[in-house]
Coordinates of C-alpha atoms in Angstrom, one line a residue:
Chain A
X1 CA 82.8 162.8 112.5
X2 CA 81.3 164.2 115.6
X3 CA 82.9 163.7 119.0
X4 CA 81.4 163.1 122.4
X5 CA 82.3 165.5 125.2
X6 CA 82.3 163.9 128.6
X7 CA 82.9 165.6 131.9
X8 CA 84.5 164.3 135.1
X9 CA 83.2 165.7 138.4
X10 CA 86.6 166.4 139.9
X11 CA 89.6 165.7 137.6
X12 CA 91.1 168.8 136.1
X13 CA 94.2 169.1 133.8
X14 CA 95.2 165.5 134.0
X15 CA 95.7 162.5 131.8
X16 CA 93.2 159.9 132.8
X17 CA 93.8 156.3 131.9
X18 CA 91.1 153.7 131.4
X19 CA 92.1 150.1 130.8
X20 CA 90.1 147.5 128.9
X21 CA 91.3 144.4 130.8
X22 CA 89.9 141.9 128.4
X23 CA 92.1 143.2 125.6
X24 CA 95.8 142.2 126.0
X25 CA 98.4 143.8 123.9
X26 CA 100.4 141.5 121.6
X27 CA 103.5 142.6 123.6
X28 CA 103.8 145.0 126.5
X29 CA 103.5 148.6 125.4
X30 CA 106.0 151.0 126.9
X31 CA 104.0 154.1 127.2
X32 CA 105.9 157.4 126.5
X33 CA 106.4 159.7 129.4
X34 CA 103.7 162.2 130.3
X35 CA 105.5 165.1 128.7
X36 CA 105.4 163.2 125.4
X37 CA 101.8 162.2 125.5
X38 CA 101.6 159.0 127.5
X39 CA 101.7 158.0 131.1
X40 CA 105.2 156.4 131.5
X41 CA 103.9 153.0 132.4
X42 CA 104.2 149.6 130.7
X43 CA 100.8 148.5 129.7
X44 CA 99.8 144.9 129.2
X45 CA 96.2 145.6 128.3
X46 CA 94.5 148.1 126.0
X47 CA 94.7 151.5 127.7
X48 CA 93.0 154.7 126.7
X49 CA 94.5 158.0 127.7
X50 CA 92.1 160.9 128.1
X51 CA 93.5 164.4 128.2
X52 CA 91.1 166.1 130.6
X53 CA 91.1 169.9 130.3
X54 CA 90.8 172.6 133.0
X55 CA 87.0 172.3 133.1
X56 CA 87.1 168.5 133.5
X57 CA 86.1 167.8 130.0
X58 CA 87.5 165.6 127.2
X59 CA 86.2 164.9 123.7
X60 CA 86.4 161.3 122.5
X61 CA 85.5 159.7 119.2
X62 CA 82.3 157.7 119.0
X63 CA 84.4 154.6 118.5
X64 CA 86.2 155.2 121.8
X65 CA 83.1 156.2 123.6
X66 CA 81.2 153.1 122.6
X67 CA 84.0 150.9 123.9
X68 CA 84.5 152.6 127.3
X69 CA 81.2 154.2 128.1
X70 CA 80.4 151.8 130.9
X71 CA 83.7 152.5 132.5
X72 CA 83.2 156.2 132.1
X73 CA 79.9 156.0 133.9
X74 CA 81.4 154.0 136.7
X75 CA 84.1 156.7 137.1
X76 CA 81.5 159.5 137.3
X77 CA 81.8 160.9 133.8
X78 CA 78.7 162.3 132.3
X79 CA 78.0 163.1 128.7
X80 CA 77.6 166.8 128.2
X81 CA 77.2 167.2 124.4
X82 CA 78.1 166.1 120.9
X83 CA 80.8 168.1 119.3
X84 CA 80.2 168.5 115.5
X85 CA 83.8 169.6 114.6
X86 CA 86.3 168.5 117.2
X87 CA 89.7 170.3 117.2
X88 CA 92.6 168.7 115.3
X89 CA 95.0 166.6 117.3
X90 CA 98.6 167.1 116.5
X91 CA 101.0 164.2 117.0
X92 CA 104.4 163.2 115.7
X93 CA 108.1 163.6 116.1
X94 CA 107.9 167.3 115.4
X95 CA 104.8 168.0 117.5
X96 CA 105.1 170.3 120.5
X97 CA 105.5 168.4 123.8
X98 CA 102.8 168.6 126.4
X99 CA 104.8 169.6 129.4
X100 CA 104.4 167.6 132.6
X101 CA 100.8 166.6 133.3
X102 CA 99.6 164.5 136.2
X103 CA 98.4 161.0 135.6
X104 CA 95.2 159.7 137.1
X105 CA 94.3 156.1 136.8
X106 CA 90.7 155.0 136.7
X107 CA 89.7 153.4 140.0
X108 CA 87.3 151.0 138.2
X109 CA 89.3 149.9 135.2
X110 CA 92.9 149.2 136.0
X111 CA 95.3 146.5 134.7
X112 CA 94.5 143.0 136.1
X113 CA 97.1 141.7 138.6
Chain B
X1 CA 110.5 149.7 120.5
X2 CA 110.3 153.4 120.0
X3 CA 111.0 154.1 116.3
X4 CA 112.6 151.9 113.7
X5 CA 112.8 151.0 110.1
X6 CA 111.1 147.8 109.2
X7 CA 113.7 145.1 108.6
X8 CA 112.3 144.1 105.2
X9 CA 112.6 147.8 104.1
X10 CA 116.2 147.8 105.2
X11 CA 117.0 144.6 103.4
X12 CA 115.1 145.9 100.4
X13 CA 117.5 148.8 100.1
X14 CA 120.2 146.2 99.6
X15 CA 118.1 144.3 97.1
X16 CA 117.3 141.2 99.2
X17 CA 113.6 141.8 99.4
X18 CA 111.0 140.8 96.9
X19 CA 110.0 144.4 96.1
X20 CA 111.8 147.6 96.5
X21 CA 110.5 151.0 97.6
X22 CA 111.1 154.0 95.5
X23 CA 110.2 156.7 97.9
X24 CA 110.4 159.4 95.2
X25 CA 108.1 157.7 92.8
X26 CA 105.9 155.5 94.9
X27 CA 102.8 156.5 96.8
X28 CA 103.8 156.8 100.5
X29 CA 101.1 156.9 103.1
X30 CA 100.8 156.6 106.9
X31 CA 98.7 154.3 109.0
X32 CA 97.5 154.6 112.6
X33 CA 97.5 151.3 114.5
X34 CA 95.5 150.1 117.5
X35 CA 97.8 147.7 119.3
X36 CA 94.8 146.1 121.0
X37 CA 94.1 144.5 117.6
X38 CA 97.5 144.2 116.1
X39 CA 101.0 145.0 117.4
X40 CA 103.4 145.7 114.6
X41 CA 106.6 143.8 114.6
X42 CA 109.4 145.6 112.7
X43 CA 111.5 142.4 112.5
X44 CA 108.9 140.2 110.9
X45 CA 106.2 142.3 109.4
X46 CA 107.0 143.3 105.8
X47 CA 103.8 144.2 104.0
X48 CA 100.7 146.3 105.1
X49 CA 98.5 143.2 105.3
X50 CA 100.6 142.2 108.4
X51 CA 99.3 145.3 110.3
X52 CA 96.1 146.3 108.4
X53 CA 93.8 144.6 110.9
X54 CA 94.8 147.1 113.5
X55 CA 94.5 150.2 111.3
X56 CA 92.3 152.9 112.8
X57 CA 90.3 154.7 110.2
X58 CA 91.8 154.8 106.7
X59 CA 95.3 155.3 105.4
X60 CA 96.4 158.9 105.3
X61 CA 96.4 160.8 102.0
X62 CA 99.7 160.3 100.1
X63 CA 102.6 162.2 101.6
X64 CA 103.2 165.4 99.6
X65 CA 106.2 167.5 98.9
X66 CA 108.6 164.6 99.3
X67 CA 112.3 165.3 99.2
X68 CA 115.3 163.0 99.3
X69 CA 118.7 164.4 100.3
X70 CA 117.5 168.0 100.6
X71 CA 117.2 168.4 104.3
X72 CA 120.4 166.5 104.8
X73 CA 122.3 163.7 103.1
X74 CA 120.2 160.5 103.0
X75 CA 117.2 162.1 104.5
X76 CA 113.6 161.5 103.4
X77 CA 111.2 164.3 104.2
X78 CA 107.7 165.3 103.3
X79 CA 104.9 167.7 104.4
X80 CA 102.9 166.9 107.5
X81 CA 100.0 164.7 106.8
X82 CA 96.4 164.7 108.2
X83 CA 94.0 161.9 108.8
X84 CA 90.4 163.2 108.4
X85 CA 87.7 162.7 111.0
X86 CA 89.2 159.8 112.9
X87 CA 86.6 158.0 114.9
X88 CA 88.1 154.7 115.8
X89 CA 89.9 153.4 118.8
X90 CA 92.9 154.8 120.5
X91 CA 96.2 154.6 118.6
X92 CA 99.5 153.4 120.0
X93 CA 101.7 153.8 116.9
X94 CA 101.9 154.9 113.3
X95 CA 103.8 153.6 110.4
X96 CA 104.6 154.8 106.9
X97 CA 104.4 152.5 103.9
X98 CA 104.4 152.3 100.2
X99 CA 100.7 152.0 99.1
X100 CA 100.1 149.9 96.1
X101 CA 96.4 149.6 96.8
X102 CA 97.0 145.9 97.7
X103 CA 98.0 145.0 101.2
X104 CA 100.2 142.1 100.2
X105 CA 102.4 144.3 98.0
X106 CA 102.5 147.5 100.1
X107 CA 105.9 147.6 101.8
X108 CA 106.1 148.8 105.3
X109 CA 108.9 151.4 105.8
X110 CA 109.1 152.9 109.2
X111 CA 107.4 152.7 112.6
X112 CA 107.0 155.1 115.6
X113 CA 105.4 154.4 119.0
X114 CA 107.2 157.1 121.0
X115 CA 106.4 160.2 119.0
X116 CA 104.8 163.2 120.9
X117 CA 101.1 162.7 121.3
X118 CA 101.2 158.9 121.4
X119 CA 99.2 157.1 122.4
X120 CA 96.4 159.2 121.0
X121 CA 92.7 158.9 121.7
X122 CA 90.8 160.2 118.7
X123 CA 88.2 162.8 119.3
X124 CA 86.4 162.4 116.0
X125 CA 88.3 165.3 114.4
X126 CA 91.4 165.3 112.3
X127 CA 94.8 163.9 113.4
X128 CA 97.9 165.5 112.0
X129 CA 101.3 163.9 112.0
X130 CA 104.0 166.6 112.3
X131 CA 107.4 165.4 111.1
X132 CA 110.6 166.5 112.7
X133 CA 112.3 169.5 111.1
X134 CA 115.3 167.2 110.5
X135 CA 113.2 164.9 108.3
X136 CA 111.2 161.7 108.5
X137 CA 114.0 159.2 108.3
X138 CA 117.6 159.0 107.3
X139 CA 119.5 156.1 105.7

């Protein structure tokens, strides 16, 4: 499946969270710490975590893109290109940790109060 | 919740569940789950149909190179497993299960929501689960 590469104007080397406030979790989700892959928060609503690289880009699946594209636009992301063969993502208990990475929360799509 | 064995699997080891899992002989697969659709409950969910609504993409291929008691006593291990071209929503957890091809008879085995890389936002490419060198689970 192709992926969609989007680019943020300023964010670099951060994990960027975007919340879908109309989708509550069945129970609160205790997000793993940043070094493990999450953001260390407890989420009550569906939250996407985008690992933005040093050039401000991140590749998302078409499924994710379709769900959050309006929020991406509101936050200043622009679509740069379609990626025919996105790189493999490695997860799991034996996967290498990320190291510390700053967390940036979308100003336009945060958890409802 | 972090990581846990499903209660029904634990009880099944002792024979108090309707079906039993033979990890050696049965087809064991993994499932990625979108908690925005279904949040697995290790205490009450017993078969795959309880969490299948939240599955992102398809089940993984069958776990290969399975071993029991080789890595250490009571340890189940297998080769890393790869989901191909995942295009769905972001994933908060994954589980392993016995796949019979029928959700209502596919026993849930174990659950992780704190493994490295979770939650993961698919990029349309493959997602590989890398198991710990000390094995997947231990009884």
